[in-house]
PDB file of C-alpha atoms and ligand atoms in Angstrom:
ATOM      1  CA  MET Y 169     -37.457 -51.933 -40.871  1.00 44.00           C
ATOM      2  CA  ARG Y 170     -38.681 -51.737 -37.336  1.00 45.00           C
ATOM      3  CA  VAL Y 171     -36.143 -49.678 -35.306  1.00 44.00           C
ATOM      4  CA  ASN Y 172     -35.448 -51.431 -32.045  1.00 49.00           C
ATOM      5  CA  ALA Y 173     -32.866 -50.326 -29.478  1.00 49.00           C
ATOM      6  CA  ARG Y 174     -30.287 -52.395 -31.111  1.00 49.00           C
ATOM      7  CA  ASN Y 175     -30.601 -51.492 -34.726  1.00 47.00           C
ATOM      8  CA  GLY Y 176     -31.493 -48.033 -33.757  1.00 48.00           C
ATOM      9  CA  LEU Y 177     -28.091 -47.703 -32.459  1.00 47.00           C
ATOM     10  CA  LEU Y 178     -26.517 -49.166 -35.497  1.00 44.00           C
ATOM     11  CA  VAL Y 179     -28.457 -46.763 -37.611  1.00 42.00           C
ATOM     12  CA  LEU Y 180     -27.116 -43.750 -35.285  1.00 44.00           C
ATOM     13  CA  LEU Y 181     -23.672 -45.082 -35.513  1.00 43.00           C
ATOM     14  CA  VAL Y 182     -23.912 -45.186 -39.342  1.00 41.00           C
ATOM     15  CA  CYS Y 183     -25.250 -41.702 -39.679  1.00 41.00           C
ATOM     16  CA  LEU Y 184     -22.438 -40.249 -37.307  1.00 45.00           C
ATOM     17  CA  ALA Y 185     -19.915 -42.221 -39.410  1.00 45.00           C
ATOM     18  CA  GLY Y 186     -21.500 -40.680 -42.631  1.00 44.00           C
ATOM     19  CA  VAL Y 187     -21.388 -37.125 -41.101  1.00 41.00           C
ATOM     20  CA  SER Y 188     -17.935 -37.224 -39.747  1.00 42.00           C
ATOM     21  CA  VAL Y 189     -16.697 -38.551 -43.183  1.00 40.00           C
ATOM     22  CA  SER Y 190     -18.626 -35.943 -45.171  1.00 41.00           C
ATOM     23  CA  THR Y 191     -17.119 -33.244 -42.729  1.00 41.00           C
ATOM     24  CA  ILE Y 192     -13.728 -34.384 -43.281  1.00 41.00           C
ATOM     25  CA  ALA Y 193     -14.279 -34.416 -46.992  1.00 43.00           C
ATOM     26  CA  ALA Y 194     -15.679 -30.681 -46.652  1.00 42.00           C
ATOM     27  CA  GLU Y 195     -12.538 -29.631 -44.616  1.00 41.00           C
ATOM     28  CA  LYS Y 196     -10.135 -31.116 -47.369  1.00 43.00           C
ATOM     29  CA  VAL Y 197     -11.696 -28.936 -49.810  1.00 45.00           C
ATOM     30  CA  ALA Y 198     -11.811 -25.980 -47.871  1.00 45.00           C
ATOM     31  CA  ALA Y 199      -8.033 -26.499 -47.142  1.00 49.00           C
ATOM     32  CA  LYS Y 200      -7.278 -25.969 -50.828  1.00 55.00           C
ATOM     33  CA  PRO Y 201      -6.244 -22.493 -51.763  1.00 57.00           C
ATOM     34  CA  PRO Y 202      -9.279 -20.886 -53.241  1.00 59.00           C
ATOM     35  CA  ALA Y 203      -9.333 -20.496 -57.033  1.00 83.00           C
ATOM     36  CA  VAL Y 204      -8.570 -16.877 -57.878  1.00 88.00           C
ATOM     37  CA  LYS Y 205     -10.086 -15.139 -60.932  1.00 92.00           C
ATOM     38  CA  VAL Y 206      -7.371 -12.826 -61.977  1.00 94.00           C
ATOM     39  CA  ASP Y 207      -8.443  -9.290 -61.656  1.00 96.00           C
ATOM     40  CA  PRO Y 208      -6.123  -6.678 -63.392  1.00 95.00           C
ATOM     41  CA  GLU Y 209      -7.879  -3.763 -61.539  1.00 96.00           C
ATOM     42  CA  ILE Y 210      -7.046  -5.389 -58.143  1.00 97.00           C
ATOM     43  CA  GLY Y 211      -3.483  -6.049 -59.520  1.00 98.00           C
ATOM     44  CA  ARG Y 212      -3.100  -2.373 -60.401  1.00 97.00           C
ATOM     45  CA  GLN Y 213      -4.278  -1.239 -57.026  1.00 98.00           C
ATOM     46  CA  ILE Y 214      -1.679  -3.588 -55.101  1.00 98.00           C
ATOM     47  CA  ASN Y 215       0.949  -2.303 -57.620  1.00 98.00           C
ATOM     48  CA  GLY Y 216       0.516   1.240 -56.044  1.00 97.00           C
ATOM     49  CA  VAL Y 217       2.326  -0.158 -53.161  1.00 96.00           C
ATOM     50  CA  CYS Y 218       5.063  -1.923 -54.751  1.00 97.00           C
ATOM     51  CA  ALA Y 219       5.829   0.888 -57.233  1.00 97.00           C
ATOM     52  CA  ALA Y 220       7.419   2.959 -54.515  1.00 96.00           C
ATOM     53  CA  CYS Y 221      10.509   0.833 -54.877  1.00 96.00           C
ATOM     54  CA  HIS Y 222       9.998  -1.300 -58.146  1.00 96.00           C
ATOM     55  CA  GLY Y 223       8.472   1.487 -60.077  1.00 94.00           C
ATOM     56  CA  ASP Y 224       5.019   2.095 -61.683  1.00 93.00           C
ATOM     57  CA  SER Y 225       5.482  -0.171 -64.407  1.00 94.00           C
ATOM     58  CA  GLY Y 226       7.555  -2.867 -62.576  1.00 96.00           C
ATOM     59  CA  GLN Y 227      10.711  -1.734 -64.260  1.00 94.00           C
ATOM     60  CA  GLY Y 228      12.742  -1.757 -61.146  1.00 94.00           C
ATOM     61  CA  GLY Y 229      15.063   0.812 -59.899  1.00 89.00           C
ATOM     62  CA  LYS Y 230      18.319   2.435 -58.323  1.00 92.00           C
ATOM     63  CA  LYS Y 231      20.456   0.452 -60.773  1.00 90.00           C
ATOM     64  CA  GLY Y 232      19.220  -2.916 -59.708  1.00 94.00           C
ATOM     65  CA  GLU Y 233      18.698  -2.189 -55.827  1.00 96.00           C
ATOM     66  CA  TYR Y 234      15.097  -3.072 -56.830  1.00 97.00           C
ATOM     67  CA  PRO Y 235      14.752  -5.783 -59.309  1.00 97.00           C
ATOM     68  CA  ARG Y 236      12.742  -5.493 -62.550  1.00 96.00           C
ATOM     69  CA  LEU Y 237       9.320  -7.366 -62.038  1.00 97.00           C
ATOM     70  CA  ALA Y 238       7.751  -6.416 -65.433  1.00 97.00           C
ATOM     71  CA  GLY Y 239       7.207  -9.242 -67.822  1.00 96.00           C
ATOM     72  CA  GLN Y 240       8.690 -11.742 -65.336  1.00 97.00           C
ATOM     73  CA  HIS Y 241       6.876 -15.203 -65.321  1.00 97.00           C
ATOM     74  CA  MET Y 242       3.730 -15.194 -63.291  1.00 97.00           C
ATOM     75  CA  GLU Y 243       4.626 -18.500 -61.741  1.00 97.00           C
ATOM     76  CA  TYR Y 244       8.200 -17.305 -60.683  1.00 97.00           C
ATOM     77  CA  LEU Y 245       6.813 -14.042 -59.257  1.00 98.00           C
ATOM     78  CA  ALA Y 246       4.164 -15.802 -57.172  1.00 97.00           C
ATOM     79  CA  GLU Y 247       6.773 -18.378 -55.902  1.00 96.00           C
ATOM     80  CA  GLN Y 248       9.114 -15.663 -54.827  1.00 97.00           C
ATOM     81  CA  LEU Y 249       6.406 -13.928 -53.041  1.00 97.00           C
ATOM     82  CA  HIS Y 250       5.399 -17.050 -51.246  1.00 96.00           C
ATOM     83  CA  GLN Y 251       9.044 -17.591 -50.468  1.00 95.00           C
ATOM     84  CA  PHE Y 252       9.346 -14.013 -48.873  1.00 96.00           C
ATOM     85  CA  LYS Y 253       6.024 -14.706 -47.157  1.00 95.00           C
ATOM     86  CA  ASP Y 254       7.026 -17.973 -45.704  1.00 94.00           C
ATOM     87  CA  ARG Y 255      10.328 -16.444 -44.589  1.00 92.00           C
ATOM     88  CA  ASN Y 256      12.361 -18.944 -46.797  1.00 92.00           C
ATOM     89  CA  ARG Y 257      13.633 -15.904 -48.801  1.00 94.00           C
ATOM     90  CA  HIS Y 258      14.935 -13.122 -46.442  1.00 93.00           C
ATOM     91  CA  ASN Y 259      14.912  -9.422 -47.468  1.00 93.00           C
ATOM     92  CA  ILE Y 260      14.288  -6.688 -44.906  1.00 92.00           C
ATOM     93  CA  PRO Y 261      12.651  -4.096 -47.497  1.00 94.00           C
ATOM     94  CA  MET Y 262      10.154  -6.900 -48.820  1.00 94.00           C
ATOM     95  CA  PHE Y 263       9.514  -8.287 -45.442  1.00 89.00           C
ATOM     96  CA  PRO Y 264       6.581  -5.834 -44.333  1.00 93.00           C
ATOM     97  CA  TYR Y 265       4.878  -6.279 -47.867  1.00 95.00           C
ATOM     98  CA  THR Y 266       4.445  -9.940 -47.645  1.00 94.00           C
ATOM     99  CA  LEU Y 267       2.815 -10.325 -44.388  1.00 94.00           C
ATOM    100  CA  GLU Y 268      -0.658 -11.990 -44.640  1.00 93.00           C
ATOM    101  CA  ARG Y 269      -2.335  -8.927 -43.619  1.00 94.00           C
ATOM    102  CA  GLU Y 270      -0.724  -6.801 -46.383  1.00 96.00           C
ATOM    103  CA  LEU Y 271      -0.578  -9.595 -49.153  1.00 96.00           C
ATOM    104  CA  PRO Y 272      -3.107 -12.523 -48.655  1.00 96.00           C
ATOM    105  CA  ASP Y 273      -2.559 -15.194 -51.196  1.00 96.00           C
ATOM    106  CA  GLU Y 274      -5.247 -14.319 -53.399  1.00 96.00           C
ATOM    107  CA  ASP Y 275      -3.475 -10.900 -53.765  1.00 97.00           C
ATOM    108  CA  ILE Y 276      -0.438 -12.907 -54.623  1.00 97.00           C
ATOM    109  CA  VAL Y 277      -2.387 -14.350 -57.734  1.00 97.00           C
ATOM    110  CA  HIS Y 278      -3.509 -10.819 -58.979  1.00 97.00           C
ATOM    111  CA  ILE Y 279      -0.142  -8.903 -58.467  1.00 98.00           C
ATOM    112  CA  SER Y 280       1.828 -11.671 -60.110  1.00 98.00           C
ATOM    113  CA  ALA Y 281      -0.404 -11.772 -63.212  1.00 97.00           C
ATOM    114  CA  TYR Y 282      -0.636  -7.851 -63.375  1.00 98.00           C
ATOM    115  CA  LEU Y 283       3.231  -7.620 -63.340  1.00 98.00           C
ATOM    116  CA  SER Y 284       3.749 -10.409 -65.640  1.00 97.00           C
ATOM    117  CA  ALA Y 285       1.630  -8.824 -68.413  1.00 97.00           C
ATOM    118  CA  ILE Y 286       3.638  -5.462 -68.391  1.00 95.00           C
ATOM    119  CA  LYS Y 287       5.856  -5.235 -71.486  1.00 91.00           C
ATOM    120  CA  LEU Y 288       8.510  -2.691 -71.557  1.00 90.00           C
ATOM    121  CA  ASP Y 289       9.817  -0.954 -74.547  1.00 84.00           C
ATOM    122  CA  THR Y 290      13.403  -1.896 -75.407  1.00 80.00           C
ATOM    123  CA  GLU Y 291      13.937   1.023 -77.434  1.00 82.00           C
ATOM    124  CA  PHE Y 292      13.994   4.675 -76.492  1.00 82.00           C
ATOM    125  CA  PRO Y 293      10.860   6.652 -77.641  1.00 86.00           C
ATOM    126  CA  VAL Y 294      10.950   9.404 -80.109  1.00 89.00           C
ATOM    127  CA  PHE Y 295       9.770  12.659 -78.287  1.00 91.00           C
ATOM    128  CA  LYS Y 296       7.712  15.612 -79.539  1.00 92.00           C
ATOM    129  CA  ASP Y 297       9.159  19.074 -79.200  1.00 93.00           C
ATOM    130  CA  THR Y 298       6.160  19.735 -76.830  1.00 93.00           C
ATOM    131  CA  ASP Y 299       7.205  16.932 -74.416  1.00 93.00           C
ATOM    132  CA  ASP Y 300       8.531  18.329 -71.270  1.00 93.00           C
ATOM    133  CA  ALA Y 301      11.554  17.092 -69.227  1.00 92.00           C
ATOM    134  CA  LEU Y 302       9.455  15.074 -66.697  1.00 90.00           C
ATOM    135  CA  THR Y 303       7.521  13.385 -69.433  1.00 89.00           C
ATOM    136  CA  ARG Y 304      10.831  12.562 -71.118  1.00 89.00           C
ATOM    137  CA  LEU Y 305      12.446  11.337 -67.810  1.00 85.00           C
ATOM    138  CA  LEU Y 306       9.706   9.030 -66.890  1.00 82.00           C
ATOM    139  CA  ALA Y 307       9.332   7.451 -70.546  1.00 84.00           C
ATOM    140  CA  VAL Y 308      13.108   6.903 -70.539  1.00 83.00           C
ATOM    141  CA  ASP Y 309      12.929   5.320 -67.191  1.00 77.00           C
ATOM    142  CA  LYS Y 310      10.573   2.430 -68.448  1.00 79.00           C
ATOM    143  CA  VAL Y 311      12.820   1.731 -71.410  1.00 83.00           C
ATOM    144  CA  LEU Y 312      14.430  -1.816 -70.768  1.00 81.00           C
ATOM    145  CA  ASN Y 313      18.019  -1.596 -71.553  1.00 83.00           C
ATOM    146  CA  ILE Y 314      20.520  -2.855 -69.298  1.00 91.00           C
ATOM    147  CA  PRO Y 315      24.010  -1.192 -69.798  1.00 91.00           C
ATOM    148  CA  ARG Y 316      26.868  -3.498 -70.937  1.00 94.00           C
ATOM    149  CA  SER Y 317      28.859  -4.924 -67.998  1.00 96.00           C
ATOM    150  CA  GLU Y 318      32.551  -5.587 -68.003  1.00 96.00           C
ATOM    151  CA  GLY Y 319      33.605  -9.203 -69.337  1.00 98.00           C
ATOM    152  CA  ASP Y 320      34.272 -11.281 -72.358  1.00 98.00           C
ATOM    153  CA  VAL Y 321      30.796 -11.464 -74.067  1.00 98.00           C
ATOM    154  CA  GLU Y 322      31.703 -14.275 -76.456  1.00 98.00           C
ATOM    155  CA  ALA Y 323      33.235 -16.570 -73.486  1.00 98.00           C
ATOM    156  CA  GLY Y 324      30.037 -15.663 -71.678  1.00 98.00           C
ATOM    157  CA  ALA Y 325      27.829 -16.774 -74.634  1.00 97.00           C
ATOM    158  CA  LYS Y 326      29.509 -19.972 -74.702  1.00 97.00           C
ATOM    159  CA  LEU Y 327      29.302 -20.810 -71.032  1.00 97.00           C
ATOM    160  CA  TYR Y 328      25.685 -19.567 -70.771  1.00 97.00           C
ATOM    161  CA  LYS Y 329      24.687 -22.216 -73.614  1.00 96.00           C
ATOM    162  CA  GLU Y 330      26.614 -24.900 -71.871  1.00 95.00           C
ATOM    163  CA  GLN Y 331      25.605 -24.157 -68.256  1.00 94.00           C
ATOM    164  CA  CYS Y 332      22.455 -22.059 -68.095  1.00 95.00           C
ATOM    165  CA  SER Y 333      20.206 -22.365 -71.186  1.00 92.00           C
ATOM    166  CA  GLY Y 334      19.473 -26.065 -71.848  1.00 86.00           C
ATOM    167  CA  SER Y 335      16.204 -26.828 -70.338  1.00 84.00           C
ATOM    168  CA  CYS Y 336      16.122 -23.837 -67.805  1.00 93.00           C
ATOM    169  CA  HIS Y 337      16.791 -20.271 -68.663  1.00 96.00           C
ATOM    170  CA  GLY Y 338      16.615 -20.879 -72.388  1.00 95.00           C
ATOM    171  CA  LYS Y 339      18.657 -19.631 -75.512  1.00 94.00           C
ATOM    172  CA  THR Y 340      17.532 -16.024 -75.168  1.00 93.00           C
ATOM    173  CA  GLY Y 341      17.440 -15.810 -71.403  1.00 95.00           C
ATOM    174  CA  MET Y 342      13.540 -15.667 -71.292  1.00 95.00           C
ATOM    175  CA  GLY Y 343      13.034 -18.369 -68.668  1.00 96.00           C
ATOM    176  CA  LYS Y 344       9.707 -20.300 -68.260  1.00 95.00           C
ATOM    177  CA  ARG Y 345       7.200 -20.803 -65.545  1.00 94.00           C
ATOM    178  CA  ASN Y 346       9.082 -20.775 -62.439  1.00 94.00           C
ATOM    179  CA  VAL Y 347      12.585 -20.439 -63.924  1.00 96.00           C
ATOM    180  CA  PRO Y 348      13.106 -16.525 -63.998  1.00 97.00           C
ATOM    181  CA  MET Y 349      13.847 -14.406 -67.195  1.00 96.00           C
ATOM    182  CA  LEU Y 350      17.451 -13.108 -66.939  1.00 97.00           C
ATOM    183  CA  ALA Y 351      17.173 -11.105 -70.065  1.00 95.00           C
ATOM    184  CA  GLY Y 352      16.780  -7.401 -69.066  1.00 94.00           C
ATOM    185  CA  GLN Y 353      17.293  -7.911 -65.452  1.00 96.00           C
ATOM    186  CA  TYR Y 354      19.779  -5.519 -63.690  1.00 96.00           C
ATOM    187  CA  THR Y 355      23.402  -6.977 -63.569  1.00 97.00           C
ATOM    188  CA  SER Y 356      23.851  -5.922 -59.994  1.00 97.00           C
ATOM    189  CA  TYR Y 357      20.787  -7.663 -58.978  1.00 98.00           C
ATOM    190  CA  LEU Y 358      21.824 -10.856 -60.779  1.00 98.00           C
ATOM    191  CA  LYS Y 359      25.086 -10.811 -59.143  1.00 98.00           C
ATOM    192  CA  ARG Y 360      23.656 -10.209 -55.662  1.00 97.00           C
ATOM    193  CA  GLN Y 361      21.584 -13.298 -56.001  1.00 97.00           C
ATOM    194  CA  ILE Y 362      24.385 -15.380 -57.420  1.00 97.00           C
ATOM    195  CA  ASP Y 363      26.426 -14.416 -54.446  1.00 97.00           C
ATOM    196  CA  ARG Y 364      23.409 -15.407 -52.109  1.00 96.00           C
ATOM    197  CA  PHE Y 365      22.949 -18.842 -54.185  1.00 95.00           C
ATOM    198  CA  THR Y 366      26.708 -19.832 -53.881  1.00 95.00           C
ATOM    199  CA  LYS Y 367      26.727 -18.979 -50.138  1.00 94.00           C
ATOM    200  CA  GLY Y 368      23.587 -21.238 -49.635  1.00 92.00           C
ATOM    201  CA  GLU Y 369      21.567 -18.172 -48.440  1.00 93.00           C
ATOM    202  CA  ARG Y 370      18.933 -18.589 -51.301  1.00 93.00           C
ATOM    203  CA  ILE Y 371      18.277 -22.116 -52.982  1.00 90.00           C
ATOM    204  CA  HIS Y 372      19.100 -21.929 -56.694  1.00 92.00           C
ATOM    205  CA  ASP Y 373      18.050 -25.398 -57.795  1.00 87.00           C
ATOM    206  CA  LYS Y 374      16.228 -27.406 -55.164  1.00 85.00           C
ATOM    207  CA  ASP Y 375      17.107 -30.871 -56.814  1.00 85.00           C
ATOM    208  CA  VAL Y 376      20.574 -30.266 -55.993  1.00 85.00           C
ATOM    209  CA  LYS Y 377      21.339 -31.264 -52.310  1.00 85.00           C
ATOM    210  CA  ASP Y 378      25.026 -30.895 -52.027  1.00 87.00           C
ATOM    211  CA  ILE Y 379      25.810 -27.174 -52.440  1.00 87.00           C
ATOM    212  CA  SER Y 380      29.213 -27.631 -53.793  1.00 87.00           C
ATOM    213  CA  LYS Y 381      27.817 -29.461 -56.682  1.00 89.00           C
ATOM    214  CA  GLU Y 382      25.472 -26.610 -57.694  1.00 90.00           C
ATOM    215  CA  THR Y 383      26.192 -25.300 -61.230  1.00 92.00           C
ATOM    216  CA  LEU Y 384      26.958 -21.640 -59.815  1.00 95.00           C
ATOM    217  CA  ASN Y 385      29.449 -22.994 -57.247  1.00 94.00           C
ATOM    218  CA  GLN Y 386      31.338 -24.861 -60.081  1.00 95.00           C
ATOM    219  CA  LEU Y 387      32.029 -21.684 -62.170  1.00 96.00           C
ATOM    220  CA  LYS Y 388      34.904 -19.299 -61.466  1.00 97.00           C
ATOM    221  CA  PRO Y 389      34.235 -15.434 -60.693  1.00 97.00           C
ATOM    222  CA  GLU Y 390      35.508 -14.424 -63.935  1.00 98.00           C
ATOM    223  CA  GLU Y 391      33.219 -17.010 -65.658  1.00 98.00           C
ATOM    224  CA  ILE Y 392      30.224 -15.583 -63.830  1.00 98.00           C
ATOM    225  CA  ARG Y 393      31.506 -12.159 -64.813  1.00 98.00           C
ATOM    226  CA  ASP Y 394      31.534 -13.152 -68.455  1.00 98.00           C
ATOM    227  CA  ILE Y 395      28.096 -14.793 -68.258  1.00 98.00           C
ATOM    228  CA  LEU Y 396      26.547 -11.507 -66.748  1.00 98.00           C
ATOM    229  CA  ALA Y 397      28.312  -9.579 -69.496  1.00 98.00           C
ATOM    230  CA  TYR Y 398      26.598 -11.817 -72.130  1.00 98.00           C
ATOM    231  CA  LEU Y 399      23.285 -11.297 -70.460  1.00 97.00           C
ATOM    232  CA  THR Y 400      23.395  -7.658 -70.766  1.00 96.00           C
ATOM    233  CA  THR Y 401      23.383  -8.124 -74.675  1.00 95.00           C
ATOM    234  CA  LEU Y 402      20.162  -9.960 -74.580  1.00 93.00           C
ATOM    235  CA  ASP Y 403      17.791  -7.149 -74.486  1.00 85.00           C
ATOM    236  CA  ASP Y 404      19.682  -4.942 -77.221  1.00 79.00           C
TER     237      ASP Y 404
HETATM  238  C1  HEC O 722      10.801  -0.740 -49.807  1.00 76.96           C
HETATM  239  C2  HEC O 722      10.856  -1.400 -50.893  1.00 76.96           C
HETATM  240  C3  HEC O 722      10.066  -2.570 -51.587  1.00 76.96           C
HETATM  241  C4  HEC O 722       8.800  -2.557 -51.791  1.00 76.96           C
HETATM  242  C5  HEC O 722       7.729  -1.626 -51.569  1.00 76.96           C
HETATM  243  C6  HEC O 722       8.502  -3.608 -52.413  1.00 76.96           C
HETATM  244  N1  HEC O 722       9.601  -4.614 -52.797  1.00 76.96           N
HETATM  245 FE1  HEC O 722       9.895  -6.090 -53.863  1.00 76.96          FE
HETATM  246  N2  HEC O 722      11.899  -6.190 -53.552  1.00 76.96           N
HETATM  247  C7  HEC O 722      12.368  -5.112 -52.799  1.00 76.96           C
HETATM  248  C8  HEC O 722      14.016  -5.635 -52.871  1.00 76.96           C
HETATM  249  C9  HEC O 722      14.984  -4.835 -52.282  1.00 76.96           C
HETATM  250  C10 HEC O 722      14.000  -6.764 -53.519  1.00 76.96           C
HETATM  251  C11 HEC O 722      15.428  -7.477 -53.863  1.00 76.96           C
HETATM  252  C12 HEC O 722      15.491  -8.558 -52.800  1.00 76.96           C
HETATM  253  C13 HEC O 722      16.758  -9.323 -52.724  1.00 76.96           C
HETATM  254  O1  HEC O 722      17.787  -8.701 -53.138  1.00 76.96           O
HETATM  255  O2  HEC O 722      16.849 -10.478 -52.756  1.00 76.96           O
HETATM  256  C14 HEC O 722      12.679  -7.050 -53.839  1.00 76.96           C
HETATM  257  C15 HEC O 722      12.364  -8.329 -54.612  1.00 76.96           C
HETATM  258  C16 HEC O 722      11.154  -8.561 -55.037  1.00 76.96           C
HETATM  259  C17 HEC O 722      10.845  -9.861 -55.721  1.00 76.96           C
HETATM  260  C18 HEC O 722      11.757 -10.865 -56.235  1.00 76.96           C
HETATM  261  C19 HEC O 722      12.168 -10.635 -57.664  1.00 76.96           C
HETATM  262  C20 HEC O 722      13.002 -11.712 -58.281  1.00 76.96           C
HETATM  263  O3  HEC O 722      13.330 -11.579 -59.421  1.00 76.96           O
HETATM  264  O4  HEC O 722      13.315 -12.596 -57.547  1.00 76.96           O
HETATM  265  C21 HEC O 722       9.434  -9.730 -56.112  1.00 76.96           C
HETATM  266  C22 HEC O 722       8.647 -10.837 -56.831  1.00 76.96           C
HETATM  267  C23 HEC O 722       8.841  -8.563 -55.460  1.00 76.96           C
HETATM  268  N3  HEC O 722      10.054  -7.959 -54.888  1.00 76.96           N
HETATM  269  C24 HEC O 722       7.628  -8.173 -55.595  1.00 76.96           C
HETATM  270  C25 HEC O 722       7.079  -7.106 -54.816  1.00 76.96           C
HETATM  271  C26 HEC O 722       5.588  -6.733 -54.705  1.00 76.96           C
HETATM  272  C27 HEC O 722       4.489  -7.562 -55.400  1.00 76.96           C
HETATM  273  C28 HEC O 722       5.612  -5.647 -54.104  1.00 76.96           C
HETATM  274  C29 HEC O 722       4.338  -5.031 -53.582  1.00 76.96           C
HETATM  275  C30 HEC O 722       3.263  -5.766 -52.907  1.00 76.96           C
HETATM  276  C31 HEC O 722       6.903  -5.173 -53.512  1.00 76.96           C
HETATM  277  N4  HEC O 722       7.781  -6.216 -53.966  1.00 76.96           N
HETATM  278  C32 HEC O 722       7.212  -4.254 -52.714  1.00 76.96           C
HETATM  279  C33 HEC O 722      12.057  -3.952 -52.310  1.00 76.96           C
HETATM  280  C34 HEC O 722      10.538  -3.672 -52.287  1.00 76.96           C
END
């Protein structure tokens, strides 16, 4: 083709259009979160910071002031970290640890995978005579055994089955994907979250738009107490 002034301009326009389309396509690809290959070593390093509150093995502490994270579902952990980061879930102690500078999105993947892979013992270890007091204390601290809380366990079991297990938290309180595992979580922590959910400070089920229709808002305080009592039996 002979390029004269007219079709030269056409060629130029087509080229420019081509360039801009491919630039947009590249931007779209770049806007996607990077695919992260989980690295347990990076997860372990990040956990050094988290351990100050949640414990070396993500076992939580101070009787539920710091929730247990070990063995919790990866998807749930990651979602909660994003919620803190995006300021949709508010907590003063967690706030500085989820700033972009401290916890970039890639690190959320590493730490969530690392914590979810930790398995805690449910029975107390048998110690050797040579084990010192500190060894014993540290080992006992990592045993997952939530003390019984007050309430009617049988009534709680029935309510749990009707209201909570179904397609969500599961028969044994293990949850799945972004539905948290409740078995083995501190009672005081669960109670604190239930209070936040019922007040609308945290969203329990994003599909329910009217908070008064929320499952947790339909339950009486003594029913919640019984469900919590039942949950403490699930890690025995
Ligand atoms: C200064 C103490 C402190 C540090 C350090 C800390 N957290 Fe927390 N974290 C908390 C407290 C307190 C809560 C409970 C928040 C609430 O009551 O809603 C919490 C809650 C969480 C939750 C929500 C758990 C759930 O079941 O919903 C996740 C996930 C979490 N922290 C992950 C981390 C990770 C990962 C790190 C390290 C990068 C970390 N935290 C560091 C204090 C801390």
